Amino acid sequence: MAAMAALQSSMTSLSLSSNSFLGQRLLTPTLYPVPANLTAKPCLIVVKLKRWERKECKPNSLPVLHKMHVKVGDTVKVISGHEKGKTGEITKIYKHNSTVIVKDINLKTKHMKSREEGEPGQIIKVEGAIHSSNVMLYSKEKDVASRVGHKILENGQRVRYLIKTGEIVDNVENWKKLKEEKRKTEVAATSA
């Protein structure tokens, strides 16, 4: 306490003009710091971006998520780029920048460092992201790519369908199959 009082008295005894420190007055220190009221909440969704990329944010600082015409588990055909004409199944989607990962398409070479002493490094192939505008829904039965439409069934359920063939994409069986596969991968990950 005595040291703080001595510091305050020495600060007031200094003869500083109002023009010192580029026109800013010197404030005497206070005993307790004043807490700053933070109005903006930190962004809870972690998005991996390059240094030069800027992500659009809503007023609550969460990233803007774009609506996409494809979902996980859809069979799609690549309609542009060096993988044009290939078909595959979507394994992951990124809504913040409208990109998708298609199984065994757009493979990139990744050089992995060794994690432990004595373990060798390795070169692996990973799927790169493709923009969702470069893929189109694909029908395996009719062997045709088509744009997607939306309609409401008699029971009030809103489903997606292929415009060229009329084939309904959102089936209950497809969702059950996807959920079972996801559960199996989670069980395998926890047991490993």
C-alpha positions as protocol buffer text, in pm:
chain_id: "A"
residue {
  index: 1
  type: MET
  ca { x: 0 y: 0 z: 0 }
}
residue {
  index: 2
  type: ALA
  ca { x: 279 y: 238 z: 92 }
}
residue {
  index: 3
  type: ALA
  ca { x: 461 y: 164 z: -234 }
}
residue {
  index: 4
  type: MET
  ca { x: 147 y: 247 z: -433 }
}
residue {
  index: 5
  type: ALA
  ca { x: 99 y: 577 z: -251 }
}
residue {
  index: 6
  type: ALA
  ca { x: 464 y: 667 z: -311 }
}
residue {
  index: 7
  type: LEU
  ca { x: 424 y: 588 z: -680 }
}
residue {
  index: 8
  type: GLN
  ca { x: 113 y: 806 z: -706 }
}
residue {
  index: 9
  type: SER
  ca { x: 281 y: 1098 z: -532 }
}
residue {
  index: 10
  type: SER
  ca { x: 587 y: 1071 z: -758 }
}
residue {
  index: 11
  type: MET
  ca { x: 363 y: 1066 z: -1068 }
}
residue {
  index: 12
  type: THR
  ca { x: 180 y: 1381 z: -960 }
}
residue {
  index: 13
  type: SER
  ca { x: 505 y: 1557 z: -876 }
}
residue {
  index: 14
  type: LEU
  ca { x: 633 y: 1512 z: -1231 }
}
residue {
  index: 15
  type: SER
  ca { x: 597 y: 1833 z: -1426 }
}
residue {
  index: 16
  type: LEU
  ca { x: 465 y: 1713 z: -1762 }
}
residue {
  index: 17
  type: SER
  ca { x: 313 y: 1955 z: -2004 }
}
residue {
  index: 18
  type: SER
  ca { x: -12 y: 1877 z: -2183 }
}
residue {
  index: 19
  type: ASN
  ca { x: 183 y: 1846 z: -2510 }
}
residue {
  index: 20
  type: SER
  ca { x: 397 y: 1556 z: -2391 }
}
residue {
  index: 21
  type: PHE
  ca { x: 343 y: 1205 z: -2530 }
}
residue {
  index: 22
  type: LEU
  ca { x: 216 y: 1343 z: -2863 }
}
residue {
  index: 23
  type: GLY
  ca { x: -67 y: 1541 z: -2708 }
}
residue {
  index: 24
  type: GLN
  ca { x: -194 y: 1270 z: -2473 }
}
residue {
  index: 25
  type: ARG
  ca { x: -219 y: 1340 z: -2101 }
}
residue {
  index: 26
  type: LEU
  ca { x: -55 y: 1098 z: -1862 }
}
residue {
  index: 27
  type: LEU
  ca { x: -311 y: 923 z: -1643 }
}
residue {
  index: 28
  type: THR
  ca { x: -231 y: 820 z: -1290 }
}
residue {
  index: 29
  type: PRO
  ca { x: -259 y: 444 z: -1232 }
}
residue {
  index: 30
  type: THR
  ca { x: -557 y: 313 z: -1039 }
}
residue {
  index: 31
  type: LEU
  ca { x: -547 y: 49 z: -770 }
}
residue {
  index: 32
  type: TYR
  ca { x: -790 y: -187 z: -947 }
}
residue {
  index: 33
  type: PRO
  ca { x: -809 y: -243 z: -1323 }
}
residue {
  index: 34
  type: VAL
  ca { x: -1140 y: -149 z: -1481 }
}
residue {
  index: 35
  type: PRO
  ca { x: -1294 y: -458 z: -1653 }
}
residue {
  index: 36
  type: ALA
  ca { x: -1378 y: -402 z: -2018 }
}
residue {
  index: 37
  type: ASN
  ca { x: -1731 y: -505 z: -2117 }
}
residue {
  index: 38
  type: LEU
  ca { x: -1706 y: -748 z: -2406 }
}
residue {
  index: 39
  type: THR
  ca { x: -2014 y: -732 z: -2626 }
}
residue {
  index: 40
  type: ALA
  ca { x: -1892 y: -954 z: -2911 }
}
residue {
  index: 41
  type: LYS
  ca { x: -1886 y: -1326 z: -2838 }
}
residue {
  index: 42
  type: PRO
  ca { x: -1596 y: -1529 z: -2978 }
}
residue {
  index: 43
  type: CYS
  ca { x: -1661 y: -1751 z: -3279 }
}
residue {
  index: 44
  type: LEU
  ca { x: -1725 y: -2107 z: -3156 }
}
residue {
  index: 45
  type: ILE
  ca { x: -1716 y: -2276 z: -3498 }
}
residue {
  index: 46
  type: VAL
  ca { x: -1359 y: -2344 z: -3602 }
}
residue {
  index: 47
  type: VAL
  ca { x: -1304 y: -2309 z: -3975 }
}
residue {
  index: 48
  type: LYS
  ca { x: -971 y: -2390 z: -4134 }
}
residue {
  index: 49
  type: LEU
  ca { x: -889 y: -2107 z: -4374 }
}
residue {
  index: 50
  type: LYS
  ca { x: -581 y: -1993 z: -4557 }
}
residue {
  index: 51
  type: ARG
  ca { x: -411 y: -1674 z: -4440 }
}
residue {
  index: 52
  type: TRP
  ca { x: -545 y: -1476 z: -4734 }
}
residue {
  index: 53
  type: GLU
  ca { x: -906 y: -1597 z: -4705 }
}
residue {
  index: 54
  type: ARG
  ca { x: -1169 y: -1396 z: -4526 }
}
residue {
  index: 55
  type: LYS
  ca { x: -1477 y: -1569 z: -4393 }
}
residue {
  index: 56
  type: GLU
  ca { x: -1811 y: -1389 z: -4399 }
}
residue {
  index: 57
  type: CYS
  ca { x: -1957 y: -1362 z: -4051 }
}
residue {
  index: 58
  type: LYS
  ca { x: -2302 y: -1288 z: -3918 }
}
residue {
  index: 59
  type: PRO
  ca { x: -2349 y: -1015 z: -3653 }
}
residue {
  index: 60
  type: ASN
  ca { x: -2299 y: -1277 z: -3378 }
}
residue {
  index: 61
  type: SER
  ca { x: -1957 y: -1353 z: -3538 }
}
residue {
  index: 62
  type: LEU
  ca { x: -2055 y: -1705 z: -3652 }
}
residue {
  index: 63
  type: PRO
  ca { x: -1966 y: -1788 z: -4012 }
}
residue {
  index: 64
  type: VAL
  ca { x: -2231 y: -1759 z: -4280 }
}
residue {
  index: 65
  type: LEU
  ca { x: -2328 y: -2112 z: -4389 }
}
residue {
  index: 66
  type: HIS
  ca { x: -2438 y: -2148 z: -4752 }
}
residue {
  index: 67
  type: LYS
  ca { x: -2726 y: -2369 z: -4862 }
}
residue {
  index: 68
  type: MET
  ca { x: -2615 y: -2650 z: -5091 }
}
residue {
  index: 69
  type: HIS
  ca { x: -2799 y: -2873 z: -5337 }
}
residue {
  index: 70
  type: VAL
  ca { x: -2607 y: -3186 z: -5228 }
}
residue {
  index: 71
  type: LYS
  ca { x: -2583 y: -3375 z: -4899 }
}
residue {
  index: 72
  type: VAL
  ca { x: -2355 y: -3640 z: -4752 }
}
residue {
  index: 73
  type: GLY
  ca { x: -2415 y: -3977 z: -4917 }
}
residue {
  index: 74
  type: ASP
  ca { x: -2533 y: -3838 z: -5255 }
}
residue {
  index: 75
  type: THR
  ca { x: -2389 y: -3985 z: -5573 }
}
residue {
  index: 76
  type: VAL
  ca { x: -2257 y: -3701 z: -5788 }
}
residue {
  index: 77
  type: LYS
  ca { x: -2084 y: -3650 z: -6121 }
}
residue {
  index: 78
  type: VAL
  ca { x: -1803 y: -3394 z: -6159 }
}
residue {
  index: 79
  type: ILE
  ca { x: -1898 y: -3155 z: -6440 }
}
residue {
  index: 80
  type: SER
  ca { x: -1586 y: -2936 z: -6461 }
}
residue {
  index: 81
  type: GLY
  ca { x: -1218 y: -2942 z: -6379 }
}
residue {
  index: 82
  type: HIS
  ca { x: -949 y: -3202 z: -6444 }
}
residue {
  index: 83
  type: GLU
  ca { x: -1166 y: -3477 z: -6289 }
}
residue {
  index: 84
  type: LYS
  ca { x: -1456 y: -3401 z: -6528 }
}
residue {
  index: 85
  type: GLY
  ca { x: -1686 y: -3697 z: -6601 }
}
residue {
  index: 86
  type: LYS
  ca { x: -1597 y: -3903 z: -6292 }
}
residue {
  index: 87
  type: THR
  ca { x: -1864 y: -4011 z: -6044 }
}
residue {
  index: 88
  type: GLY
  ca { x: -1841 y: -4072 z: -5672 }
}
residue {
  index: 89
  type: GLU
  ca { x: -2014 y: -4043 z: -5337 }
}
residue {
  index: 90
  type: ILE
  ca { x: -1995 y: -3735 z: -5116 }
}
residue {
  index: 91
  type: THR
  ca { x: -1825 y: -3809 z: -4784 }
}
residue {
  index: 92
  type: LYS
  ca { x: -1806 y: -3461 z: -4631 }
}
residue {
  index: 93
  type: ILE
  ca { x: -1940 y: -3110 z: -4697 }
}
residue {
  index: 94
  type: TYR
  ca { x: -1811 y: -2769 z: -4588 }
}
residue {
  index: 95
  type: LYS
  ca { x: -2098 y: -2520 z: -4574 }
}
residue {
  index: 96
  type: HIS
  ca { x: -1886 y: -2214 z: -4495 }
}
residue {
  index: 97
  type: ASN
  ca { x: -1723 y: -2214 z: -4840 }
}
residue {
  index: 98
  type: SER
  ca { x: -1960 y: -2444 z: -5037 }
}
residue {
  index: 99
  type: THR
  ca { x: -1711 y: -2723 z: -5103 }
}
residue {
  index: 100
  type: VAL
  ca { x: -1751 y: -3101 z: -5091 }
}
residue {
  index: 101
  type: ILE
  ca { x: -1522 y: -3404 z: -5058 }
}
residue {
  index: 102
  type: VAL
  ca { x: -1599 y: -3680 z: -5308 }
}
residue {
  index: 103
  type: LYS
  ca { x: -1466 y: -4031 z: -5242 }
}
residue {
  index: 104
  type: ASP
  ca { x: -1158 y: -4121 z: -5455 }
}
residue {
  index: 105
  type: ILE
  ca { x: -1180 y: -3800 z: -5663 }
}
residue {
  index: 106
  type: ASN
  ca { x: -939 y: -3502 z: -5671 }
}
residue {
  index: 107
  type: LEU
  ca { x: -665 y: -3697 z: -5492 }
}
residue {
  index: 108
  type: LYS
  ca { x: -373 y: -3492 z: -5356 }
}
residue {
  index: 109
  type: THR
  ca { x: -35 y: -3618 z: -5239 }
}
residue {
  index: 110
  type: LYS
  ca { x: 37 y: -3537 z: -4874 }
}
residue {
  index: 111
  type: HIS
  ca { x: 378 y: -3581 z: -4715 }
}
residue {
  index: 112
  type: MET
  ca { x: 339 y: -3686 z: -4351 }
}
residue {
  index: 113
  type: LYS
  ca { x: 618 y: -3640 z: -4099 }
}
residue {
  index: 114
  type: SER
  ca { x: 699 y: -3917 z: -3855 }
}
residue {
  index: 115
  type: ARG
  ca { x: 519 y: -3874 z: -3522 }
}
residue {
  index: 116
  type: GLU
  ca { x: 741 y: -4092 z: -3307 }
}
residue {
  index: 117
  type: GLU
  ca { x: 1111 y: -4158 z: -3286 }
}
residue {
  index: 118
  type: GLY
  ca { x: 1207 y: -4434 z: -3529 }
}
residue {
  index: 119
  type: GLU
  ca { x: 878 y: -4428 z: -3718 }
}
residue {
  index: 120
  type: PRO
  ca { x: 932 y: -4341 z: -4086 }
}
residue {
  index: 121
  type: GLY
  ca { x: 749 y: -4058 z: -4261 }
}
residue {
  index: 122
  type: GLN
  ca { x: 506 y: -4148 z: -4537 }
}
residue {
  index: 123
  type: ILE
  ca { x: 344 y: -4015 z: -4852 }
}
residue {
  index: 124
  type: ILE
  ca { x: -34 y: -4060 z: -4859 }
}
residue {
  index: 125
  type: LYS
  ca { x: -315 y: -3969 z: -5096 }
}
residue {
  index: 126
  type: VAL
  ca { x: -601 y: -3756 z: -4961 }
}
residue {
  index: 127
  type: GLU
  ca { x: -915 y: -3627 z: -5130 }
}
residue {
  index: 128
  type: GLY
  ca { x: -918 y: -3256 z: -5203 }
}
residue {
  index: 129
  type: ALA
  ca { x: -1225 y: -3036 z: -5184 }
}
residue {
  index: 130
  type: ILE
  ca { x: -1433 y: -2953 z: -5495 }
}
residue {
  index: 131
  type: HIS
  ca { x: -1669 y: -2657 z: -5514 }
}
residue {
  index: 132
  type: SER
  ca { x: -2032 y: -2766 z: -5498 }
}
residue {
  index: 133
  type: SER
  ca { x: -2113 y: -2586 z: -5826 }
}
residue {
  index: 134
  type: ASN
  ca { x: -1876 y: -2827 z: -6005 }
}
residue {
  index: 135
  type: VAL
  ca { x: -2075 y: -3139 z: -5909 }
}
residue {
  index: 136
  type: MET
  ca { x: -2419 y: -3252 z: -6020 }
}
residue {
  index: 137
  type: LEU
  ca { x: -2647 y: -3519 z: -5875 }
}
residue {
  index: 138
  type: TYR
  ca { x: -2619 y: -3847 z: -6062 }
}
residue {
  index: 139
  type: SER
  ca { x: -2863 y: -4135 z: -6111 }
}
residue {
  index: 140
  type: LYS
  ca { x: -2697 y: -4479 z: -6118 }
}
residue {
  index: 141
  type: GLU
  ca { x: -3007 y: -4654 z: -6258 }
}
residue {
  index: 142
  type: LYS
  ca { x: -3063 y: -4419 z: -6553 }
}
residue {
  index: 143
  type: ASP
  ca { x: -2691 y: -4332 z: -6591 }
}
residue {
  index: 144
  type: VAL
  ca { x: -2763 y: -3958 z: -6620 }
}
residue {
  index: 145
  type: ALA
  ca { x: -2666 y: -3640 z: -6430 }
}
residue {
  index: 146
  type: SER
  ca { x: -2944 y: -3398 z: -6348 }
}
residue {
  index: 147
  type: ARG
  ca { x: -3027 y: -3080 z: -6164 }
}
residue {
  index: 148
  type: VAL
  ca { x: -3212 y: -3112 z: -5836 }
}
residue {
  index: 149
  type: GLY
  ca { x: -3571 y: -3007 z: -5766 }
}
residue {
  index: 150
  type: HIS
  ca { x: -3779 y: -2992 z: -5450 }
}
residue {
  index: 151
  type: LYS
  ca { x: -4134 y: -3114 z: -5401 }
}
residue {
  index: 152
  type: ILE
  ca { x: -4369 y: -3191 z: -5116 }
}
residue {
  index: 153
  type: LEU
  ca { x: -4515 y: -3543 z: -5096 }
}
residue {
  index: 154
  type: GLU
  ca { x: -4871 y: -3631 z: -4990 }
}
residue {
  index: 155
  type: ASN
  ca { x: -4761 y: -3689 z: -4630 }
}
residue {
  index: 156
  type: GLY
  ca { x: -4616 y: -3334 z: -4614 }
}
residue {
  index: 157
  type: GLN
  ca { x: -4252 y: -3439 z: -4638 }
}
residue {
  index: 158
  type: ARG
  ca { x: -4027 y: -3210 z: -4848 }
}
residue {
  index: 159
  type: VAL
  ca { x: -3790 y: -3416 z: -5063 }
}
residue {
  index: 160
  type: ARG
  ca { x: -3531 y: -3361 z: -5335 }
}
residue {
  index: 161
  type: TYR
  ca { x: -3571 y: -3526 z: -5674 }
}
residue {
  index: 162
  type: LEU
  ca { x: -3383 y: -3541 z: -6004 }
}
residue {
  index: 163
  type: ILE
  ca { x: -3551 y: -3319 z: -6264 }
}
residue {
  index: 164
  type: LYS
  ca { x: -3456 y: -3534 z: -6568 }
}
residue {
  index: 165
  type: THR
  ca { x: -3567 y: -3869 z: -6428 }
}
residue {
  index: 166
  type: GLY
  ca { x: -3813 y: -3777 z: -6150 }
}
residue {
  index: 167
  type: GLU
  ca { x: -3623 y: -4010 z: -5915 }
}
residue {
  index: 168
  type: ILE
  ca { x: -3652 y: -3911 z: -5546 }
}
residue {
  index: 169
  type: VAL
  ca { x: -3310 y: -3865 z: -5385 }
}
residue {
  index: 170
  type: ASP
  ca { x: -3412 y: -3837 z: -5017 }
}
residue {
  index: 171
  type: ASN
  ca { x: -3532 y: -4183 z: -4912 }
}
residue {
  index: 172
  type: VAL
  ca { x: -3577 y: -4315 z: -4559 }
}
residue {
  index: 173
  type: GLU
  ca { x: -3365 y: -4619 z: -4653 }
}
residue {
  index: 174
  type: ASN
  ca { x: -3074 y: -4395 z: -4761 }
}
residue {
  index: 175
  type: TRP
  ca { x: -3080 y: -4208 z: -4430 }
}
residue {
  index: 176
  type: LYS
  ca { x: -3091 y: -4532 z: -4228 }
}
residue {
  index: 177
  type: LYS
  ca { x: -2797 y: -4669 z: -4427 }
}
residue {
  index: 178
  type: LEU
  ca { x: -2595 y: -4350 z: -4370 }
}
residue {
  index: 179
  type: LYS
  ca { x: -2665 y: -4348 z: -3996 }
}
residue {
  index: 180
  type: GLU
  ca { x: -2558 y: -4714 z: -3966 }
}
residue {
  index: 181
  type: GLU
  ca { x: -2232 y: -4645 z: -4153 }
}
residue {
  index: 182
  type: LYS
  ca { x: -2162 y: -4342 z: -3933 }
}
residue {
  index: 183
  type: ARG
  ca { x: -2227 y: -4546 z: -3619 }
}
residue {
  index: 184
  type: LYS
  ca { x: -1995 y: -4824 z: -3741 }
}
residue {
  index: 185
  type: THR
  ca { x: -1712 y: -4578 z: -3811 }
}
residue {
  index: 186
  type: GLU
  ca { x: -1757 y: -4421 z: -3465 }
}
residue {
  index: 187
  type: VAL
  ca { x: -1743 y: -4766 z: -3299 }
}
residue {
  index: 188
  type: ALA
  ca { x: -1433 y: -4855 z: -3500 }
}
residue {
  index: 189
  type: ALA
  ca { x: -1268 y: -4525 z: -3405 }
}
residue {
  index: 190
  type: THR
  ca { x: -1338 y: -4571 z: -3035 }
}
residue {
  index: 191
  type: SER
  ca { x: -1215 y: -4931 z: -3030 }
}
residue {
  index: 192
  type: ALA
  ca { x: -889 y: -4845 z: -3210 }
}
